[in-house]
PDB file of C-alpha atoms in Angstrom:
ATOM      1  CA  MET L   1     105.547  58.367  81.795  1.00  0.00           C
ATOM      2  CA  HIS L   2     104.522  54.281  83.547  1.00  0.00           C
ATOM      3  CA  PHE L   3     106.362  53.234  86.497  1.00  0.00           C
ATOM      4  CA  ILE L   4     108.025  49.486  86.777  1.00  0.00           C
ATOM      5  CA  ASN L   5     109.581  47.278  89.220  1.00  0.00           C
ATOM      6  CA  ALA L   6     112.684  47.159  87.968  1.00  0.00           C
ATOM      7  CA  LYS L   7     114.948  43.541  88.603  1.00  0.00           C
ATOM      8  CA  THR L   8     118.268  45.179  89.234  1.00  0.00           C
ATOM      9  CA  ILE L   9     120.097  48.854  89.170  1.00  0.00           C
ATOM     10  CA  LEU L  10     123.669  49.052  88.493  1.00  0.00           C
ATOM     11  CA  THR L  11     125.387  47.591  85.252  1.00  0.00           C
ATOM     12  CA  PRO L  12     128.056  47.127  86.967  1.00  0.00           C
ATOM     13  CA  ARG L  13     128.777  50.707  88.576  1.00  0.00           C
ATOM     14  CA  SER L  14     125.921  52.415  86.602  1.00  0.00           C
ATOM     15  CA  MET L  15     122.280  52.879  86.617  1.00  0.00           C
ATOM     16  CA  ASN L  16     120.101  54.495  84.578  1.00  0.00           C
ATOM     17  CA  ILE L  17     116.710  55.247  86.821  1.00  0.00           C
ATOM     18  CA  TYR L  18     114.817  56.736  83.721  1.00  0.00           C
ATOM     19  CA  ARG L  19     114.523  55.163  80.361  1.00  0.00           C
ATOM     20  CA  GLY L  20     113.269  57.098  77.347  1.00  0.00           C
ATOM     21  CA  CYS L  21     113.030  61.292  77.990  1.00  0.00           C
ATOM     22  CA  SER L  22     111.654  64.628  77.481  1.00  0.00           C
ATOM     23  CA  HIS L  23     114.001  67.068  76.575  1.00  0.00           C
ATOM     24  CA  GLY L  24     113.422  66.506  73.062  1.00  0.00           C
ATOM     25  CA  CYS L  25     117.083  66.653  71.460  1.00  0.00           C
ATOM     26  CA  ILE L  26     116.635  66.434  67.562  1.00  0.00           C
ATOM     27  CA  TYR L  27     120.128  64.156  66.916  1.00  0.00           C
ATOM     28  CA  CYS L  28     119.404  62.134  70.709  1.00  0.00           C
ATOM     29  CA  ASP L  29     121.422  58.125  69.654  1.00  0.00           C
ATOM     30  CA  SER L  30     119.298  56.520  72.328  1.00  0.00           C
ATOM     31  CA  ARG L  31     116.116  56.885  70.304  1.00  0.00           C
ATOM     32  CA  SER L  32     117.783  54.371  67.998  1.00  0.00           C
ATOM     33  CA  LYS L  33     116.388  50.734  67.281  1.00  0.00           C
ATOM     34  CA  CYS L  34     118.972  49.147  68.210  1.00  0.00           C
ATOM     35  CA  TYR L  35     117.866  49.691  72.077  1.00  0.00           C
ATOM     36  CA  GLN L  36     114.780  48.024  71.970  1.00  0.00           C
ATOM     37  CA  PHE L  37     112.536  50.280  73.167  1.00  0.00           C
ATOM     38  CA  THR L  38     108.946  48.902  73.933  1.00  0.00           C
ATOM     39  CA  HIS L  39     107.730  52.109  74.634  1.00  0.00           C
ATOM     40  CA  ALA L  40     107.790  55.652  72.999  1.00  0.00           C
ATOM     41  CA  PHE L  41     110.703  56.983  73.988  1.00  0.00           C
ATOM     42  CA  GLU L  42     108.753  60.177  75.112  1.00  0.00           C
ATOM     43  CA  ASP L  43     106.649  58.124  77.440  1.00  0.00           C
ATOM     44  CA  ILE L  44     109.051  57.665  80.086  1.00  0.00           C
ATOM     45  CA  GLU L  45     109.896  54.242  81.777  1.00  0.00           C
ATOM     46  CA  VAL L  46     110.845  55.074  85.692  1.00  0.00           C
ATOM     47  CA  LYS L  47     112.087  52.721  87.754  1.00  0.00           C
ATOM     48  CA  GLN L  48     110.250  53.319  90.898  1.00  0.00           C
ATOM     49  CA  ASN L  49     112.424  50.459  93.183  1.00  0.00           C
ATOM     50  CA  ALA L  50     115.579  52.073  92.519  1.00  0.00           C
ATOM     51  CA  PRO L  51     116.851  53.370  95.843  1.00  0.00           C
ATOM     52  CA  GLU L  52     115.141  50.341  97.220  1.00  0.00           C
ATOM     53  CA  LEU L  53     117.428  48.333  94.098  1.00  0.00           C
ATOM     54  CA  LEU L  54     120.196  50.649  95.412  1.00  0.00           C
ATOM     55  CA  GLU L  55     120.022  50.110  98.792  1.00  0.00           C
ATOM     56  CA  GLU L  56     120.300  46.813  98.847  1.00  0.00           C
ATOM     57  CA  THR L  57     123.806  46.655  96.435  1.00  0.00           C
ATOM     58  CA  LEU L  58     125.826  48.931  97.635  1.00  0.00           C
ATOM     59  CA  SER L  59     125.063  47.377 101.622  1.00  0.00           C
ATOM     60  CA  LYS L  60     126.936  44.432  99.636  1.00  0.00           C
ATOM     61  CA  LYS L  61     129.769  46.125  97.571  1.00  0.00           C
ATOM     62  CA  ARG L  62     132.779  44.901  99.603  1.00  0.00           C
ATOM     63  CA  LYS L  63     135.194  47.228  97.532  1.00  0.00           C
ATOM     64  CA  ARG L  64     133.590  50.982  97.218  1.00  0.00           C
ATOM     65  CA  CYS L  65     133.850  52.314  93.211  1.00  0.00           C
ATOM     66  CA  MET L  66     132.534  55.044  91.494  1.00  0.00           C
ATOM     67  CA  ILE L  67     129.116  54.947  90.584  1.00  0.00           C
ATOM     68  CA  GLY L  68     127.531  56.508  87.407  1.00  0.00           C
ATOM     69  CA  THR L  69     124.431  57.072  85.641  1.00  0.00           C
ATOM     70  CA  GLY L  70     123.059  59.698  82.443  1.00  0.00           C
ATOM     71  CA  ALA L  71     125.569  57.480  79.818  1.00  0.00           C
ATOM     72  CA  MET L  72     121.493  56.052  78.481  1.00  0.00           C
ATOM     73  CA  GLY L  73     119.266  58.316  79.768  1.00  0.00           C
ATOM     74  CA  ASP L  74     119.054  61.925  81.610  1.00  0.00           C
ATOM     75  CA  PRO L  75     119.056  61.242  85.147  1.00  0.00           C
ATOM     76  CA  TYR L  76     117.418  65.561  85.569  1.00  0.00           C
ATOM     77  CA  ILE L  77     114.533  65.045  83.644  1.00  0.00           C
ATOM     78  CA  PRO L  78     112.320  67.581  84.786  1.00  0.00           C
ATOM     79  CA  ALA L  79     110.321  64.432  86.451  1.00  0.00           C
ATOM     80  CA  GLU L  80     112.661  64.550  89.245  1.00  0.00           C
ATOM     81  CA  LYS L  81     112.093  67.334  90.350  1.00  0.00           C
ATOM     82  CA  ASP L  82     108.848  65.570  91.809  1.00  0.00           C
ATOM     83  CA  LEU L  83     109.650  61.586  92.176  1.00  0.00           C
ATOM     84  CA  CYS L  84     112.925  62.792  93.647  1.00  0.00           C
ATOM     85  CA  LEU L  85     114.375  59.649  92.962  1.00  0.00           C
ATOM     86  CA  MET L  86     118.142  60.804  91.390  1.00  0.00           C
ATOM     87  CA  ARG L  87     118.111  62.380  95.172  1.00  0.00           C
ATOM     88  CA  ARG L  88     117.286  59.128  97.148  1.00  0.00           C
ATOM     89  CA  CYS L  89     119.834  57.699  95.602  1.00  0.00           C
ATOM     90  CA  LEU L  90     122.432  60.126  96.070  1.00  0.00           C
ATOM     91  CA  GLU L  91     121.082  60.034  99.860  1.00  0.00           C
ATOM     92  CA  ILE L  92     122.169  55.721  99.719  1.00  0.00           C
ATOM     93  CA  ILE L  93     126.031  56.562  97.664  1.00  0.00           C
ATOM     94  CA  GLU L  94     126.694  59.205 100.493  1.00  0.00           C
ATOM     95  CA  ARG L  95     125.294  57.034 103.488  1.00  0.00           C
ATOM     96  CA  HIS L  96     127.420  53.939 101.879  1.00  0.00           C
ATOM     97  CA  GLY L  97     130.697  56.222 101.148  1.00  0.00           C
ATOM     98  CA  PHE L  98     130.345  55.271  97.663  1.00  0.00           C
ATOM     99  CA  GLY L  99     131.590  58.186  94.525  1.00  0.00           C
ATOM    100  CA  VAL L 100     129.364  59.654  92.433  1.00  0.00           C
ATOM    101  CA  ALA L 101     129.190  61.186  88.197  1.00  0.00           C
ATOM    102  CA  PRO L 102     126.040  61.758  87.407  1.00  0.00           C
ATOM    103  CA  GLN L 103     125.759  63.183  83.188  1.00  0.00           C
ATOM    104  CA  THR L 104     122.901  65.980  82.275  1.00  0.00           C
ATOM    105  CA  LYS L 105     122.147  68.236  80.421  1.00  0.00           C
ATOM    106  CA  SER L 106     119.924  69.954  83.482  1.00  0.00           C
ATOM    107  CA  ASP L 107     120.218  72.261  85.590  1.00  0.00           C
ATOM    108  CA  LEU L 108     118.048  70.604  87.758  1.00  0.00           C
ATOM    109  CA  ILE L 109     121.681  68.856  89.170  1.00  0.00           C
ATOM    110  CA  LEU L 110     121.918  71.781  91.350  1.00  0.00           C
ATOM    111  CA  ARG L 111     119.034  70.922  93.563  1.00  0.00           C
ATOM    112  CA  ASP L 112     121.274  68.139  95.157  1.00  0.00           C
ATOM    113  CA  ILE L 113     124.740  70.413  94.916  1.00  0.00           C
ATOM    114  CA  ASP L 114     124.880  69.766  99.255  1.00  0.00           C
ATOM    115  CA  LEU L 115     125.090  66.269  98.158  1.00  0.00           C
ATOM    116  CA  LEU L 116     127.165  66.313  95.268  1.00  0.00           C
ATOM    117  CA  ASP L 117     129.365  68.425  98.088  1.00  0.00           C
ATOM    118  CA  ARG L 118     128.809  65.993 100.604  1.00  0.00           C
ATOM    119  CA  ILE L 119     130.102  62.724  98.736  1.00  0.00           C
ATOM    120  CA  ASN L 120     133.051  64.855  97.215  1.00  0.00           C
ATOM    121  CA  LYS L 121     133.818  65.666  99.940  1.00  0.00           C
ATOM    122  CA  LYS L 122     134.213  62.225 101.295  1.00  0.00           C
ATOM    123  CA  ALA L 123     134.949  60.634  98.543  1.00  0.00           C
ATOM    124  CA  LYS L 124     134.410  61.459  95.056  1.00  0.00           C
ATOM    125  CA  THR L 125     132.119  63.844  92.894  1.00  0.00           C
ATOM    126  CA  VAL L 126     132.746  64.550  88.945  1.00  0.00           C
ATOM    127  CA  VAL L 127     129.789  66.537  88.003  1.00  0.00           C
ATOM    128  CA  GLN L 128     129.850  65.625  83.261  1.00  0.00           C
ATOM    129  CA  MET L 129     127.652  68.602  81.635  1.00  0.00           C
ATOM    130  CA  THR L 130     127.186  67.311  77.749  1.00  0.00           C
ATOM    131  CA  VAL L 131     126.654  70.790  75.400  1.00  0.00           C
ATOM    132  CA  THR L 132     126.648  71.117  71.639  1.00  0.00           C
ATOM    133  CA  THR L 133     126.053  74.716  71.293  1.00  0.00           C
ATOM    134  CA  ALA L 134     126.802  78.208  72.670  1.00  0.00           C
ATOM    135  CA  ASP L 135     123.962  80.356  70.662  1.00  0.00           C
ATOM    136  CA  ASP L 136     121.127  79.800  72.986  1.00  0.00           C
ATOM    137  CA  SER L 137     118.674  80.377  70.622  1.00  0.00           C
ATOM    138  CA  LEU L 138     120.231  77.361  68.325  1.00  0.00           C
ATOM    139  CA  CYS L 139     120.308  75.580  71.449  1.00  0.00           C
ATOM    140  CA  ARG L 140     116.490  75.565  71.715  1.00  0.00           C
ATOM    141  CA  LEU L 141     116.281  74.465  68.571  1.00  0.00           C
ATOM    142  CA  VAL L 142     118.344  71.484  68.627  1.00  0.00           C
ATOM    143  CA  GLU L 143     117.128  70.259  72.878  1.00  0.00           C
ATOM    144  CA  PRO L 144     114.750  72.325  73.039  1.00  0.00           C
ATOM    145  CA  GLU L 145     112.740  71.189  76.317  1.00  0.00           C
ATOM    146  CA  VAL L 146     116.407  71.620  78.626  1.00  0.00           C
ATOM    147  CA  CYS L 147     117.974  74.287  79.924  1.00  0.00           C
ATOM    148  CA  PRO L 148     120.015  77.184  77.309  1.00  0.00           C
ATOM    149  CA  THR L 149     124.548  76.646  77.372  1.00  0.00           C
ATOM    150  CA  SER L 150     124.615  79.899  79.091  1.00  0.00           C
ATOM    151  CA  ARG L 151     122.594  78.014  82.346  1.00  0.00           C
ATOM    152  CA  ARG L 152     125.399  75.015  81.757  1.00  0.00           C
ATOM    153  CA  PHE L 153     128.182  77.360  82.323  1.00  0.00           C
ATOM    154  CA  GLU L 154     126.060  78.684  85.566  1.00  0.00           C
ATOM    155  CA  VAL L 155     125.830  74.981  86.924  1.00  0.00           C
ATOM    156  CA  LEU L 156     129.840  74.471  85.801  1.00  0.00           C
ATOM    157  CA  CYS L 157     130.286  77.767  87.949  1.00  0.00           C
ATOM    158  CA  GLU L 158     129.317  76.735  90.791  1.00  0.00           C
ATOM    159  CA  CYS L 159     130.898  73.512  90.865  1.00  0.00           C
ATOM    160  CA  ARG L 160     133.834  75.077  90.748  1.00  0.00           C
ATOM    161  CA  ASP L 161     133.063  77.288  93.188  1.00  0.00           C
ATOM    162  CA  ARG L 162     132.733  74.041  96.079  1.00  0.00           C
ATOM    163  CA  ASN L 163     135.953  72.410  94.414  1.00  0.00           C
ATOM    164  CA  ILE L 164     133.585  69.872  92.248  1.00  0.00           C
ATOM    165  CA  PRO L 165     134.991  68.628  89.326  1.00  0.00           C
ATOM    166  CA  THR L 166     134.016  68.530  86.809  1.00  0.00           C
ATOM    167  CA  VAL L 167     133.880  67.117  82.778  1.00  0.00           C
ATOM    168  CA  VAL L 168     132.099  68.552  79.671  1.00  0.00           C
ATOM    169  CA  TRP L 169     131.193  66.719  76.929  1.00  0.00           C
ATOM    170  CA  LEU L 170     131.629  68.256  73.523  1.00  0.00           C
ATOM    171  CA  SER L 171     129.093  66.483  71.254  1.00  0.00           C
ATOM    172  CA  PRO L 172     127.346  66.160  68.586  1.00  0.00           C
ATOM    173  CA  PHE L 173     128.324  68.846  66.694  1.00  0.00           C
ATOM    174  CA  LEU L 174     126.118  68.486  63.575  1.00  0.00           C
ATOM    175  CA  PRO L 175     127.913  69.258  59.745  1.00  0.00           C
ATOM    176  CA  PHE L 176     126.235  73.075  58.872  1.00  0.00           C
ATOM    177  CA  ILE L 177     123.791  73.664  62.041  1.00  0.00           C
ATOM    178  CA  ASN L 178     127.257  73.988  65.107  1.00  0.00           C
ATOM    179  CA  ASP L 179     129.927  72.530  63.049  1.00  0.00           C
ATOM    180  CA  THR L 180     131.876  76.073  63.183  1.00  0.00           C
ATOM    181  CA  LYS L 181     135.254  77.946  64.892  1.00  0.00           C
ATOM    182  CA  GLU L 182     133.081  79.980  66.567  1.00  0.00           C
ATOM    183  CA  ASN L 183     131.213  77.908  67.941  1.00  0.00           C
ATOM    184  CA  ILE L 184     133.597  75.671  69.563  1.00  0.00           C
ATOM    185  CA  ASP L 185     135.394  79.065  70.712  1.00  0.00           C
ATOM    186  CA  ALA L 186     132.696  80.117  72.324  1.00  0.00           C
ATOM    187  CA  LEU L 187     131.908  76.489  74.051  1.00  0.00           C
ATOM    188  CA  LEU L 188     135.710  76.437  75.220  1.00  0.00           C
ATOM    189  CA  ASP L 189     136.189  79.457  76.576  1.00  0.00           C
ATOM    190  CA  TYR L 190     132.978  78.409  79.251  1.00  0.00           C
ATOM    191  CA  CYS L 191     134.912  75.762  80.071  1.00  0.00           C
ATOM    192  CA  ILE L 192     138.411  77.811  80.491  1.00  0.00           C
ATOM    193  CA  ARG L 193     136.248  80.182  82.661  1.00  0.00           C
ATOM    194  CA  ALA L 194     134.755  77.568  84.818  1.00  0.00           C
ATOM    195  CA  LYS L 195     138.053  75.239  85.127  1.00  0.00           C
ATOM    196  CA  VAL L 196     136.642  72.282  83.869  1.00  0.00           C
ATOM    197  CA  HIS L 197     138.759  69.227  84.700  1.00  0.00           C
ATOM    198  CA  ALA L 198     138.706  67.177  81.447  1.00  0.00           C
ATOM    199  CA  VAL L 199     136.506  67.802  77.906  1.00  0.00           C
ATOM    200  CA  ILE L 200     134.938  64.743  75.902  1.00  0.00           C
ATOM    201  CA  CYS L 201     134.896  65.395  72.104  1.00  0.00           C
ATOM    202  CA  PHE L 202     135.638  62.169  69.806  1.00  0.00           C
ATOM    203  CA  GLY L 203     134.585  63.926  66.707  1.00  0.00           C
ATOM    204  CA  ILE L 204     133.049  66.747  65.284  1.00  0.00           C
ATOM    205  CA  GLY L 205     129.501  64.964  63.951  1.00  0.00           C
ATOM    206  CA  VAL L 206     127.289  62.549  65.126  1.00  0.00           C
ATOM    207  CA  THR L 207     126.227  59.341  64.905  1.00  0.00           C
ATOM    208  CA  MET L 208     122.652  58.091  62.893  1.00  0.00           C
ATOM    209  CA  ARG L 209     121.326  54.641  63.122  1.00  0.00           C
ATOM    210  CA  GLU L 210     117.772  53.171  62.586  1.00  0.00           C
ATOM    211  CA  GLY L 211     115.630  55.078  64.512  1.00  0.00           C
ATOM    212  CA  ASN L 212     117.590  57.906  65.603  1.00  0.00           C
ATOM    213  CA  ARG L 213     117.713  58.422  62.138  1.00  0.00           C
ATOM    214  CA  GLU L 214     114.023  58.874  60.646  1.00  0.00           C
ATOM    215  CA  TYR L 215     113.843  61.179  64.284  1.00  0.00           C
ATOM    216  CA  PHE L 216     116.795  63.534  63.480  1.00  0.00           C
ATOM    217  CA  TYR L 217     115.656  63.856  59.612  1.00  0.00           C
ATOM    218  CA  ASP L 218     111.658  65.468  60.258  1.00  0.00           C
ATOM    219  CA  ALA L 219     113.146  68.006  63.016  1.00  0.00           C
ATOM    220  CA  LEU L 220     115.276  69.190  59.820  1.00  0.00           C
ATOM    221  CA  ASP L 221     112.326  68.957  58.265  1.00  0.00           C
ATOM    222  CA  LYS L 222     110.538  71.181  60.282  1.00  0.00           C
ATOM    223  CA  LYS L 223     113.476  73.462  61.939  1.00  0.00           C
ATOM    224  CA  PHE L 224     115.876  74.001  59.817  1.00  0.00           C
ATOM    225  CA  PRO L 225     113.953  73.683  55.868  1.00  0.00           C
ATOM    226  CA  GLY L 226     116.402  71.932  53.155  1.00  0.00           C
ATOM    227  CA  LEU L 227     119.115  70.949  55.584  1.00  0.00           C
ATOM    228  CA  LYS L 228     117.373  66.951  55.442  1.00  0.00           C
ATOM    229  CA  GLU L 229     118.096  67.833  51.679  1.00  0.00           C
ATOM    230  CA  ARG L 230     122.095  68.881  51.782  1.00  0.00           C
ATOM    231  CA  TYR L 231     122.689  65.299  54.241  1.00  0.00           C
ATOM    232  CA  ILE L 232     121.353  62.790  52.282  1.00  0.00           C
ATOM    233  CA  LYS L 233     122.964  64.387  49.351  1.00  0.00           C
ATOM    234  CA  SER L 234     126.590  64.477  52.279  1.00  0.00           C
ATOM    235  CA  TYR L 235     126.575  60.979  53.841  1.00  0.00           C
ATOM    236  CA  GLY L 236     123.878  58.880  51.965  1.00  0.00           C
ATOM    237  CA  TRP L 237     122.481  56.435  54.903  1.00  0.00           C
ATOM    238  CA  ASN L 238     126.331  56.578  57.180  1.00  0.00           C
ATOM    239  CA  TYR L 239     126.399  55.792  60.483  1.00  0.00           C
ATOM    240  CA  MET L 240     129.528  58.297  61.489  1.00  0.00           C
ATOM    241  CA  ILE L 241     128.319  61.552  59.613  1.00  0.00           C
ATOM    242  CA  SER L 242     131.812  63.954  60.029  1.00  0.00           C
ATOM    243  CA  SER L 243     132.290  67.858  59.750  1.00  0.00           C
ATOM    244  CA  PRO L 244     133.868  68.681  56.391  1.00  0.00           C
ATOM    245  CA  ARG L 245     136.067  70.604  59.704  1.00  0.00           C
ATOM    246  CA  GLU L 246     136.324  67.657  61.732  1.00  0.00           C
ATOM    247  CA  HIS L 247     140.481  67.578  61.656  1.00  0.00           C
ATOM    248  CA  GLU L 248     140.264  71.246  61.131  1.00  0.00           C
ATOM    249  CA  LEU L 249     138.918  71.654  64.473  1.00  0.00           C
ATOM    250  CA  MET L 250     139.468  69.044  66.636  1.00  0.00           C
ATOM    251  CA  SER L 251     142.891  69.632  66.198  1.00  0.00           C
ATOM    252  CA  TYR L 252     141.975  73.470  67.711  1.00  0.00           C
ATOM    253  CA  ILE L 253     140.299  71.877  70.963  1.00  0.00           C
ATOM    254  CA  ALA L 254     143.532  69.658  71.070  1.00  0.00           C
ATOM    255  CA  ASP L 255     145.685  73.077  71.130  1.00  0.00           C
ATOM    256  CA  VAL L 256     143.350  75.172  73.695  1.00  0.00           C
ATOM    257  CA  CYS L 257     142.932  72.309  76.363  1.00  0.00           C
ATOM    258  CA  LYS L 258     146.693  71.756  76.142  1.00  0.00           C
ATOM    259  CA  SER L 259     146.963  75.267  76.634  1.00  0.00           C
ATOM    260  CA  ASN L 260     144.874  75.878  79.408  1.00  0.00           C
ATOM    261  CA  SER L 261     145.576  72.380  81.094  1.00  0.00           C
ATOM    262  CA  ILE L 262     142.276  70.493  80.357  1.00  0.00           C
ATOM    263  CA  MET L 263     143.144  67.222  79.678  1.00  0.00           C
ATOM    264  CA  LEU L 264     141.074  65.882  76.892  1.00  0.00           C
ATOM    265  CA  GLY L 265     138.724  62.993  76.681  1.00  0.00           C
ATOM    266  CA  THR L 266     141.835  59.616  76.220  1.00  0.00           C
ATOM    267  CA  ASP L 267     142.363  55.875  77.753  1.00  0.00           C
ATOM    268  CA  SER L 268     143.940  58.764  81.278  1.00  0.00           C
ATOM    269  CA  PHE L 269     141.080  60.550  82.206  1.00  0.00           C
ATOM    270  CA  PHE L 270     138.467  57.004  81.848  1.00  0.00           C
ATOM    271  CA  ARG L 271     141.607  55.932  84.659  1.00  0.00           C
ATOM    272  CA  TRP L 272     141.085  59.569  86.576  1.00  0.00           C
ATOM    273  CA  MET L 273     137.348  59.517  85.976  1.00  0.00           C
ATOM    274  CA  GLU L 274     136.747  55.526  87.704  1.00  0.00           C
ATOM    275  CA  GLU L 275     139.668  56.065  90.615  1.00  0.00           C
ATOM    276  CA  PHE L 276     138.319  55.888  93.653  1.00  0.00           C
ATOM    277  CA  PRO L 277     140.237  58.047  96.319  1.00  0.00           C
ATOM    278  CA  GLU L 278     140.482  55.354  99.108  1.00  0.00           C
ATOM    279  CA  ASN L 279     142.853  57.796 101.047  1.00  0.00           C
ATOM    280  CA  LYS L 280     139.670  59.703 101.851  1.00  0.00           C
ATOM    281  CA  ASN L 281     138.272  59.256 105.808  1.00  0.00           C
ATOM    282  CA  GLN L 282     136.081  56.569 104.972  1.00  0.00           C
ATOM    283  CA  PRO L 283     133.908  55.098 107.964  1.00  0.00           C
ATOM    284  CA  GLU L 284     134.850  50.969 107.711  1.00  0.00           C
ATOM    285  CA  LEU L 285     132.164  48.997 105.554  1.00  0.00           C
ATOM    286  CA  PHE L 286     131.487  46.212 108.684  1.00  0.00           C
TER     287      PHE L 286
END
């Protein structure tokens, strides 16, 4: 881990406090060379002045909005437990009356549930949780340094009980590993029981680019012997690696979401995510 003083924090409505990750997910796209990391992925770059930058930026914004975080780096990596940069940023977001939509795989987000609850009552909070497999043993193989899916379900339920809207990212599905109807059934059951507002799933598969492909194949050799050769034979060096059952399983997800009144990730979903509730009791900016 190393620390820097960043020049900016919002681009334009999202922030990443950490660059790099220690969750160890074998499929992580953020390892791709196209993102031009100048340091090892696990040598996490910490924007130590993120709260100060956020305070300065939000104090100048004349219109409130939703602020997303976690698209490129989980805001709740283990280091956050001691550094508390995300918590300080949430305090600033609450004070200025903005909304927030963190995306994570970690139960550390529960540490900040009090702040997320207050932000939701003043403006809007959307907790986004990524899940890939309902089998905790398999989860520990593909996402070894983060809490298992059963614990993430408990996070979703805590948000449900506090009336904080939640979104589940069903992604990625790794062909020949977790692209089964049984797995998807179990994940959707979690979503139904947690009363998630929406599910996002853009396909039954995974993307592979230079950088993350090599890491993924090395992990397959270690954890799923023989599967690397099957991937190479089936997909070569394709960018998009789709499950042979993609059409069938995507149709099934759509049917289950519709029958349980769960919004499925579409343009209307992203409009809902970005909508800021101006009609809530907000203090004036000036």
